[in-house]
XYZ file of C-alpha atoms in Angstrom:
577
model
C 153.390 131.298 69.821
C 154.642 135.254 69.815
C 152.893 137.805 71.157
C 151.031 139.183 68.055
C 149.984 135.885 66.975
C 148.449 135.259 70.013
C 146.704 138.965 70.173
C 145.352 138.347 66.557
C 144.115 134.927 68.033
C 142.256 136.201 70.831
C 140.551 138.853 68.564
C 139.157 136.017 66.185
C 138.120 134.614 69.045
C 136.389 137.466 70.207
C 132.940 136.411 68.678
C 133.109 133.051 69.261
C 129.974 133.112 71.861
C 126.591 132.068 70.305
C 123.267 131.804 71.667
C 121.387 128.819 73.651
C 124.314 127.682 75.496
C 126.816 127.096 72.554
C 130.142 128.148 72.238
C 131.685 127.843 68.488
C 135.026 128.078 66.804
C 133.775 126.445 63.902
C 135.821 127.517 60.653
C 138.597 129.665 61.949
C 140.956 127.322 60.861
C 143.389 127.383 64.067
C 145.960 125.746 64.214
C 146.190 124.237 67.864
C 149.484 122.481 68.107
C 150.568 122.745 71.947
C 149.211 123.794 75.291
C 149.935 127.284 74.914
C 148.137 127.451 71.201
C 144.971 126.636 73.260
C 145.320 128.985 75.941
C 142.525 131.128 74.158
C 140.316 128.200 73.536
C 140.699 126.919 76.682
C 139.871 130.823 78.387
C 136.500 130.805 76.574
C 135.616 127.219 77.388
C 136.270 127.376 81.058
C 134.433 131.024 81.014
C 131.125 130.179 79.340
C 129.054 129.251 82.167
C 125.781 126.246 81.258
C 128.235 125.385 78.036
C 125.437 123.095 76.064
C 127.197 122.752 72.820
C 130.962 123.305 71.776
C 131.875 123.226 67.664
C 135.318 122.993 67.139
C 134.392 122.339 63.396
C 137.140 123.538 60.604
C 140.269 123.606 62.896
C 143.051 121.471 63.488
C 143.833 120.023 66.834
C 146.825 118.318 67.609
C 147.412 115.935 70.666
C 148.755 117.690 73.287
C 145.851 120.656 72.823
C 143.590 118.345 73.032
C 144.779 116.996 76.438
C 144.488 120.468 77.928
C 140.832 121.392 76.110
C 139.913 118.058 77.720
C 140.846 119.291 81.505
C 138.741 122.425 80.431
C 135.879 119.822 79.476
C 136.324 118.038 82.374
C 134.168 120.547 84.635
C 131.291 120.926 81.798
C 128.334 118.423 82.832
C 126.181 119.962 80.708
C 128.014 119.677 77.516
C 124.922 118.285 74.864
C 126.297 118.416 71.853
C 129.714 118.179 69.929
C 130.118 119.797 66.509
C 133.761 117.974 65.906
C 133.491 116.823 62.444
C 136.891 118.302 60.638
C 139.196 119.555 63.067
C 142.311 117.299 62.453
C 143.269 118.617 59.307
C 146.686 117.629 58.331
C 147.258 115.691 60.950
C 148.840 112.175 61.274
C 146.605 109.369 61.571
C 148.547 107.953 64.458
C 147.449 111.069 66.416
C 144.302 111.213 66.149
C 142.903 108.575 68.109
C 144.725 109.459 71.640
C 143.887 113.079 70.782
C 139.709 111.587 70.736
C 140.795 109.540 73.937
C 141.637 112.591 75.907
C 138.475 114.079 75.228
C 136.431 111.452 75.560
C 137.813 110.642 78.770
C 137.184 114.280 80.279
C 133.186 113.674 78.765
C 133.315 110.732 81.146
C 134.478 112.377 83.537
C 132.254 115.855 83.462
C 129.435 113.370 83.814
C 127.836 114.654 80.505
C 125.162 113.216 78.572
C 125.555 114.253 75.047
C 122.870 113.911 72.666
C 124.790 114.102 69.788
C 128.126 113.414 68.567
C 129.499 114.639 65.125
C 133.192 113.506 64.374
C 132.579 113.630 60.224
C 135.013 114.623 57.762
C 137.736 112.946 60.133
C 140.140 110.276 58.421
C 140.915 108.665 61.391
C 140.380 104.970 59.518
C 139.859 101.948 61.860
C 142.210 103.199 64.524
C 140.339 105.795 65.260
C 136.945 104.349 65.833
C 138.741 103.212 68.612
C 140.024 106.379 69.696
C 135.851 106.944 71.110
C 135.311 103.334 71.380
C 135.137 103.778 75.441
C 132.981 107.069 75.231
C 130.302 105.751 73.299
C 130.372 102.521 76.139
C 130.247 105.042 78.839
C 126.985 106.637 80.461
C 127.615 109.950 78.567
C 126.115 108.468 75.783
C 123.059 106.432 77.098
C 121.502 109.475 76.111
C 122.478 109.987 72.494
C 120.381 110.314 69.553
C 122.596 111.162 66.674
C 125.655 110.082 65.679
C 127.304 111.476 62.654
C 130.583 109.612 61.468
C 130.388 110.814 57.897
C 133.938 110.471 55.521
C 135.919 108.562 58.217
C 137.390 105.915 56.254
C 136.485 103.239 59.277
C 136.243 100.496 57.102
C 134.780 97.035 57.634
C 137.373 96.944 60.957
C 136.159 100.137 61.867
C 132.197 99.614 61.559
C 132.627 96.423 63.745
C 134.141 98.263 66.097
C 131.410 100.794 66.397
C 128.641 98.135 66.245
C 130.068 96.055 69.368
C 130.472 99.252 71.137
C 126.662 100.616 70.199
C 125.392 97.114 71.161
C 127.639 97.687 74.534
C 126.333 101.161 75.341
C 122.435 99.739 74.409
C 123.191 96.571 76.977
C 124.544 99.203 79.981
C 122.276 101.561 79.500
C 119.094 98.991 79.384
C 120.306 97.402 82.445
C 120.349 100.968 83.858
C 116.194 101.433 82.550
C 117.017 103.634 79.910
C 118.228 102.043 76.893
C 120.217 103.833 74.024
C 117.475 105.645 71.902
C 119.857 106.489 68.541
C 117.219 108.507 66.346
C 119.755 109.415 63.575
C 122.879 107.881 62.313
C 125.275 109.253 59.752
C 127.984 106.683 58.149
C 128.514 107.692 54.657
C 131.470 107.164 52.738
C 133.415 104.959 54.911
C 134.066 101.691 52.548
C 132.055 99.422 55.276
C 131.234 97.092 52.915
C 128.992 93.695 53.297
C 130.887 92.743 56.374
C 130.684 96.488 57.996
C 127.312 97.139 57.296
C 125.846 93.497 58.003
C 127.634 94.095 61.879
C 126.110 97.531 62.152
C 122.709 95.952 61.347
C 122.869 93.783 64.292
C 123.418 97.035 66.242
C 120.377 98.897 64.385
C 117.798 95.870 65.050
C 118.890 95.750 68.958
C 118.251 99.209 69.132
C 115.169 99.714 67.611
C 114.220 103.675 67.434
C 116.384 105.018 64.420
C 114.430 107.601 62.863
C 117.234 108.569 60.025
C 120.281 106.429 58.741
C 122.824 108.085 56.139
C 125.006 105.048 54.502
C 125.660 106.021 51.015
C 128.785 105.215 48.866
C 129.950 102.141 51.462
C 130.571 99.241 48.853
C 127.339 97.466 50.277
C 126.390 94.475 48.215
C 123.168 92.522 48.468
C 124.259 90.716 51.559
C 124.603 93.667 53.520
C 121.748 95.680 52.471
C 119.304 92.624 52.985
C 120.534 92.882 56.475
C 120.210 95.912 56.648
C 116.714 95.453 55.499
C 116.120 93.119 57.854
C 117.131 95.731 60.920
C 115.314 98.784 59.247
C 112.002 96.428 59.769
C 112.424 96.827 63.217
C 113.327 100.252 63.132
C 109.143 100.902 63.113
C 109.880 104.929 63.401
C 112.473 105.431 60.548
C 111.783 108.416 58.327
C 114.727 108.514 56.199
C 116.302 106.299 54.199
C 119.443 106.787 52.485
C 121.474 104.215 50.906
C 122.834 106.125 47.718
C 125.497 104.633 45.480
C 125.755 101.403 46.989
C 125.019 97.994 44.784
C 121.487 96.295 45.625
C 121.082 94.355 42.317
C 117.500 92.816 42.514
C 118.029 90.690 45.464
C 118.930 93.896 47.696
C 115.995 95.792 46.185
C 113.742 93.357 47.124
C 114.417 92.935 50.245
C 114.232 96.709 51.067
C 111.121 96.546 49.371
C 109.340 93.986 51.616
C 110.764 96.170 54.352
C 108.765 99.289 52.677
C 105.926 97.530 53.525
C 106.049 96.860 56.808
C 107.109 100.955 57.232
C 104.776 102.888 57.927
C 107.059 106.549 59.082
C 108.990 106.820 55.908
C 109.418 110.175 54.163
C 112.998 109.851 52.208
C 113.848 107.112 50.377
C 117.302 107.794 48.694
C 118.654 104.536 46.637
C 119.882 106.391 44.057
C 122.730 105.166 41.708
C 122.261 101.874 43.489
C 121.515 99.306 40.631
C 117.967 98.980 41.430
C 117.325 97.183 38.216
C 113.739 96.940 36.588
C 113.230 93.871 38.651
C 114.091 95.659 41.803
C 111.678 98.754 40.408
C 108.607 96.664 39.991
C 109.277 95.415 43.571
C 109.670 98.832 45.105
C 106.407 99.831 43.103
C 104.325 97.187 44.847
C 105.922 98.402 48.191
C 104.799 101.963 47.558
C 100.874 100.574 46.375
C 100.663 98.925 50.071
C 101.574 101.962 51.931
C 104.255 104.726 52.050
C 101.448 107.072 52.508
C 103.907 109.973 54.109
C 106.628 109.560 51.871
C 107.847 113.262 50.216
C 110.686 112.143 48.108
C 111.982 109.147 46.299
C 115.282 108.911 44.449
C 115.785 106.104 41.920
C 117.812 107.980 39.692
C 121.012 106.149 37.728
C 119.695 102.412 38.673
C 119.210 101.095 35.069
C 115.077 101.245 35.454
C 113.792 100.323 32.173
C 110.324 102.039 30.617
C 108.049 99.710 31.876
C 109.537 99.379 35.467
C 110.062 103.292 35.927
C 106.282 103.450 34.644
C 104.927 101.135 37.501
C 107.178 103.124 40.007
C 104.868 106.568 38.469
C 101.899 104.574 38.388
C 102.348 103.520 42.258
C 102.774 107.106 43.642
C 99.315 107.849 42.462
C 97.831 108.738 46.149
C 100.641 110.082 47.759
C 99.589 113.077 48.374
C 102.667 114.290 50.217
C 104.721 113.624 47.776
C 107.198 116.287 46.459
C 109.953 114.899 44.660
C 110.544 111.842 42.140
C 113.916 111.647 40.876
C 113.826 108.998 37.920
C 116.808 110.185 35.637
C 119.460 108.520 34.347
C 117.771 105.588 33.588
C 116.678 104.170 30.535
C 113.359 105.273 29.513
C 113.699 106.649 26.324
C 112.187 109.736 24.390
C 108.516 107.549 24.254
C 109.236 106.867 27.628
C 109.846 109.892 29.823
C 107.117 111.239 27.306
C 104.583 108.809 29.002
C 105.832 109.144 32.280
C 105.080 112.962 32.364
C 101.853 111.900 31.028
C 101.251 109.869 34.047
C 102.320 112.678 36.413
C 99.961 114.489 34.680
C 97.208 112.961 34.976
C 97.675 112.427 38.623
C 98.037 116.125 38.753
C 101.375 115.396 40.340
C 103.902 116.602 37.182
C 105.607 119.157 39.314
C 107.084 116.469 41.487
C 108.894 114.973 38.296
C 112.323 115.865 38.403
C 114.792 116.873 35.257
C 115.260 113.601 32.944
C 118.066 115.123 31.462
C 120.926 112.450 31.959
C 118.690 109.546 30.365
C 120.252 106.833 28.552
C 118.240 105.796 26.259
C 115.557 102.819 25.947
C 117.877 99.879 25.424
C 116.551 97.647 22.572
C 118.639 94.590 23.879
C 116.437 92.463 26.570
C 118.831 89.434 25.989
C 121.960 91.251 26.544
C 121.072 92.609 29.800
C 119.369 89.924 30.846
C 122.820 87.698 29.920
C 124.397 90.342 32.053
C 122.861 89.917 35.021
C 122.565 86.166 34.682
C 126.252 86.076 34.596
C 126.306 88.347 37.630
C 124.439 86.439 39.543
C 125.870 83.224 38.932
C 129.428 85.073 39.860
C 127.633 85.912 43.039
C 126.429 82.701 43.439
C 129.940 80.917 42.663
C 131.430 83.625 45.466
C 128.634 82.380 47.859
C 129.216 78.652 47.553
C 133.267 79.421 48.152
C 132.458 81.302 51.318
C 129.650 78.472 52.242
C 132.350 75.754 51.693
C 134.887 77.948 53.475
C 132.463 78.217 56.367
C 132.409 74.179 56.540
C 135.771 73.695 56.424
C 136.049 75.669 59.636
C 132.983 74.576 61.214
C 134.526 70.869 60.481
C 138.614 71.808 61.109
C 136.918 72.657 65.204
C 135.108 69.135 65.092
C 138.489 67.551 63.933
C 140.463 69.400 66.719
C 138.046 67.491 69.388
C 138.100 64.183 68.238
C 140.658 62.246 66.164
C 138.182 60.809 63.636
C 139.174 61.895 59.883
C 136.745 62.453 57.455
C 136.440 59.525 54.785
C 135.162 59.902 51.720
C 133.116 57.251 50.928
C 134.883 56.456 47.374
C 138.425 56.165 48.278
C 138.748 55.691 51.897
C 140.969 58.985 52.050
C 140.778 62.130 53.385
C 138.404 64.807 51.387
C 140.413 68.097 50.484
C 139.609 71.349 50.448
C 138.951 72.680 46.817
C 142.134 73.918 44.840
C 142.429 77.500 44.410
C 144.830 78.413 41.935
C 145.989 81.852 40.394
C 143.818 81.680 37.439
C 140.609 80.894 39.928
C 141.945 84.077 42.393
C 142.139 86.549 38.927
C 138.892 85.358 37.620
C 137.312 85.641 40.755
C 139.225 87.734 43.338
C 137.962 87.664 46.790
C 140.790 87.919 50.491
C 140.223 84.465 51.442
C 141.306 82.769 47.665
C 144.087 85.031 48.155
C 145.248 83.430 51.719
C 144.669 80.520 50.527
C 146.744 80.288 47.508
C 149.454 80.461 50.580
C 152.674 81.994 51.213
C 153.911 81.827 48.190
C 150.568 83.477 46.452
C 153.239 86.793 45.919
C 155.682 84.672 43.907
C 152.866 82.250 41.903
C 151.402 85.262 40.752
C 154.046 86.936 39.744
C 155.276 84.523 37.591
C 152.263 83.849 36.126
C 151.698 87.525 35.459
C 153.124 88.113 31.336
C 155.033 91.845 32.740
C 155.782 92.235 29.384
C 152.028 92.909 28.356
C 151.355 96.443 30.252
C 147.314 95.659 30.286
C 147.980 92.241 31.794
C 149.900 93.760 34.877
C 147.491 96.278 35.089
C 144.686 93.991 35.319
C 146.694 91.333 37.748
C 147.308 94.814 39.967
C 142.896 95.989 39.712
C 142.681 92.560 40.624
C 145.407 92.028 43.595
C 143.828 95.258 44.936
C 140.207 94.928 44.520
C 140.245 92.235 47.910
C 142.151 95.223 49.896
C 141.248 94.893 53.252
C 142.514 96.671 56.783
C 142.982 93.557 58.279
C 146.400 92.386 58.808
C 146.542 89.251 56.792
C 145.048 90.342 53.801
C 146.591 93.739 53.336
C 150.089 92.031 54.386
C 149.074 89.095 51.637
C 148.235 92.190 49.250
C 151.063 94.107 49.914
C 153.585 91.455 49.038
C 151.836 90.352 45.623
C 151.912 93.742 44.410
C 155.601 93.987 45.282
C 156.705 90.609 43.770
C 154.434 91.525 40.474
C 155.525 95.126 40.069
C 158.786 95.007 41.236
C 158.980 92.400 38.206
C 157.574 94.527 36.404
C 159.750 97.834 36.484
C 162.941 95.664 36.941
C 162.239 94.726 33.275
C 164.375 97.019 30.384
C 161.139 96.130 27.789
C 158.365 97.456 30.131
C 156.942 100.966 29.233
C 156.423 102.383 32.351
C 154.543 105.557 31.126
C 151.835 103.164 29.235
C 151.716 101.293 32.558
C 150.594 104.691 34.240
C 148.062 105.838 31.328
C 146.081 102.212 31.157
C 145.906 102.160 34.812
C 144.313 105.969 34.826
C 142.100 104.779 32.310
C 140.603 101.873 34.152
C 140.781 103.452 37.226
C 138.440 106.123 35.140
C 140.537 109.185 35.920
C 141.241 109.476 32.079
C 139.302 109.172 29.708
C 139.734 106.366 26.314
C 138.551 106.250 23.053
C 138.045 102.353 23.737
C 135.064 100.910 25.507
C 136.645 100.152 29.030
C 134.645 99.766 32.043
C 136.039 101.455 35.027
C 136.608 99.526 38.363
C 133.244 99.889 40.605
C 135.684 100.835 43.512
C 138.809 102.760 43.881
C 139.690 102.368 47.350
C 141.496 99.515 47.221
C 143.841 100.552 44.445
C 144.209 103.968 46.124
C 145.477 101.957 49.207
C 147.502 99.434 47.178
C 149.372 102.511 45.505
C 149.953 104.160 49.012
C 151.988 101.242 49.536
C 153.284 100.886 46.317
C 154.768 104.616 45.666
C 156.804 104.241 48.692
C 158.511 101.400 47.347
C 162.311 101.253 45.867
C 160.812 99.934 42.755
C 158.496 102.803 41.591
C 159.536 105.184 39.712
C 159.242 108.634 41.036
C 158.672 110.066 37.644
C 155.695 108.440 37.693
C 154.524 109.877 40.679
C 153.490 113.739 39.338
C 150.977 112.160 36.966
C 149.361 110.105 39.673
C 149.392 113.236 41.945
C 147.521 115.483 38.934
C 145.209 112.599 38.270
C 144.092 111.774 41.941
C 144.085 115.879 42.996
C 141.233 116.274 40.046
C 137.720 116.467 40.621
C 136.173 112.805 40.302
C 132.756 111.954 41.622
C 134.560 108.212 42.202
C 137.436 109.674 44.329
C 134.688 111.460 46.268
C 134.201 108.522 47.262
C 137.192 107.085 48.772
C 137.932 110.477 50.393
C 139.838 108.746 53.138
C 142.372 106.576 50.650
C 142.569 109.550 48.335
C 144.148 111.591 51.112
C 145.972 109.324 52.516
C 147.834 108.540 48.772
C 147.826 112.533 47.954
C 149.425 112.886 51.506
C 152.438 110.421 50.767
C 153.062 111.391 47.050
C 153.223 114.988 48.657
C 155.843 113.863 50.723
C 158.138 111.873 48.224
């Protein structure tokens, strides 16, 4: 670093001190490659004397400057708090979980006991969950009571990771007679899914004293936030709930609801955009007659809450006397309706609390259709759960067969009972990672041919359908990987397809551009973001295509928002084609 670089450093720097023991560099946007570009840093760190709280928020840090900042940690044993959400900007994935080691390790070492731990806005992904795997395991977090891992991109690898090692740090620090006491914990945006956020719920109801949990936009179905249900119920002192823009469907909402009842702390209850349903309303509204008696705000907006529903929901709040915000829009009320609901309010004395109703669709006049709607849902549910049931009997009798040499006989035949077919058509129809697998090595080539290229919608939808089961494991993103070559690499290869039309339909259901036809966008981008990461890097797509994507993806979209990590990570290679 020259001279003048370093003097213009050191005078940014110059303010850095704050009071009650914290030292900040939060938004100077440094760029702290080597040892010597932390010299500075480093100077103020080992200089502040009772150093309480460091924010390194807004910067970039790369691994070897985080090796020295470590060895300035290293003496700091009363480091609290660490602001380090943000501060690997532009960096490589690969480095940023030995770049957390280092300072993890020198935590360890300084003996601290933090209380909380922000590493938001940080797309480490998986890998780097388990770049502060061994710090959260460690004694310097017994002590910690709020954990902010907002926008990481860990995944459903990622969340398991951090569940095991929160259920490790709650085990070591029991046995020690002071168990983990987690009040708040931040996880939004990180595509944890069923799987993700049904292990993290095993963490939650071991530990027991959450007061605040963040996990909006994670892909959680019904599964997971019935478990999650399940572990809030034993979180007696939670306050704040909020589970925005994940998929409840009745079943989820009421099981959160029977939770509501047994809650008696609650304040925020955020389930917005989350497909409450009317059935799911009316359940939340008995919750809220039983008890709730603190609560100040409650966010059902975008949930497709008819009239009646959203009127029992106004009706319930009638003695809640703390109550300062109900956010009901975006549903489908009606003129009449949000007419009578303000008349409600109103009578209650309690109109104020009403938010805007702006953004509401409508009173839909057909019961049947929606009702056909989410009988067909639920039977695809049901079909998914009776192929993971069967799946979970195959195993559970594959580790019987491998102990004794009896064969299972079917009473019929006399022969041995298969497992049931999966074929392309049943993987399209009803994607999930394990039909995938188990349509078998040659899944790539099967669907392929069975793909007609020369209909651009048809590969489209064969490619939103290849990608929806997208998964960080190995086998599945391997088995993903190769069917999207084999199909598009078909695809391309062929003089009749129209690779520009490809490119606009796939926008379009992707909802990044708009249609004059009726098409319902994908409910989750991530795993097509991933599957085109892989698939612009390819010999077999064309880089024309690739400024389009780049304009598309780089525009403001509430969907992209939230797939943060897999949008970056696709903007970052198209940037470098």
């Amino acid at each position: 670093m020259a001279s003048e670089d370093i003097a213009k450093l050191a005078e940014s720097l110059a303010k850095t001190k704050v009071g009650g023991g914290q030292l900040s560099f939060k938004g100077q946007s440094l760029k702290l490659n080597t040892a010597e570009d932390a010299e500075e840093v480093i100077k103020q760190i080992e200089e502040f004397d009772g150093l309480e709280a460091l924010r390194l928020e807004g910067n970039t840090v790369g691994v070897e400057a985080a090796k020295v900042i470590a060895k300035a940690l290293e003496k700091k044993s009363e480091l609290k708090r660490c602001h380090w959400s943000d501060m690997f900007t532009g960096r490589l994935r690969s480095e940023i979980p030995p770049a957390l080691i280092s300072l993890g390790d020198a935590l360890i070492t300084a003996g601290a006991q933090l209380v909380e731990l922000d590493l938001s806005d940080n797309a480490f992904g998986p890998d780097g969950v388990r770049g502060f795997e061994a710090l959260l395991k460690s004694p310097a977090c017994y002590t910690l009571q709020e954990l902010k891992l907002n926008n990481c991109g860990m995944g459903i690898g990622g969340g398991k990771i951090l569940a095991a090692a929160l259920k490790e740090c709650h085990r070591k620090s029991s046995a020690q007679g002071k168990p983990l006491a987690l009040k708040i914990f931040v996880a939004g945006r990180n595509r944890l899914e069923n799987d993700g956020a049904t292990a993290l719920a095993e963490a939650f109801g071991i530990i027991g004293t959450l007061e605040e949990v963040h996990m909006p936009q994670n892909g959680i179905n019904h599964p997971g936030i019935t478990a999650l249900a399940q572990a809030f119920a034993i979180n007696s002192l939670l306050k704040v709930i909020n589970l925005n823009d994940n998929t409840f469907t009745e079943k989820g909402a009421v099981a959160m609801a029977e939770t509501l009842k047994a809650l008696r702390q609650v304040e925020v209850i955020n389930f917005g955009d989350c497909l409450v349903r009317s059935k799911g309303a009316l359940a939340i509204a008995d919750a809220l007659k039983e008890g709730l008696h603190k609560l100040k705000e409650l966010n059902l907006s975008f949930c497709e809450i008819k009239r009646d529903a959203a009127l029992s929901v106004a009706e319930a709040i009638e003695d809640k006397v703390e109550l300062e915000k109900l956010d009901l829009n975006g549903n489908c009320l009606g003129e009449e309706g949000c007419e009578q609901l303000q008349e409600i309010l109103e009578g209650f004395n309690m109109a104020t609390v009403l938010g805007s109703l702006s953004d509401d669709e409508g009173e839909e006049e057909d019961d049947e259709e929606e009702e056909e709607e989410e009988e067909e849902e639920e039977e695809e549910e049901e079909e998914e759960e009776e192929v993971e049931q069967q799946q979970l009997k195959e195993r559970g009798q594959g580790e019987q067969d491998s102990m004794t040499p009896k064969k299972i006989i079917s009473s019929q035949d006399s022969t041995p009972v298969p497992s049931p077919p999966v074929d392309v058509a049943t993987f399209l129809a009803f994607p999930s990672p394990e039909k995938l697998l188990r349509l078998g090595p040659k899944c790539s080539v099967l669907i392929a041919q069975q793909t007609d290229t020369s209909d651009v919608e048809k590969v489209v939808t064969a490619l939103l359908r290849i990608s929806s089961v997208f998964k960080d494991e190995a086998p599945v993103k391997t088995a993903v990987h190769e069917t999207t070559d084999a199909l598009m690499k078909k695809a391309f290869s062929s003089a009749t397809f129209n690779s520009d039309a490809f490119i606009t339909r796939l926008l379009i259901h992707m909802g990044l551009l708009k249609s004059e036809e009726k098409i319902k966008a994908v409910p989750s981008l991530y795993g097509i973001l991933m599957t085109l990461n892989h698939m612009v890097q390819q010999d077999y797509f064309p880089k024309s295509l690739a400024p389009v994507l780049s304009a598309f993806v780089t525009k403001p979209n509430r969907a992209l928002d939230s797939c943060s990590f897999a949008r970056h990570m696709l903007l970052q290679t198209l940037h470098q084609l």
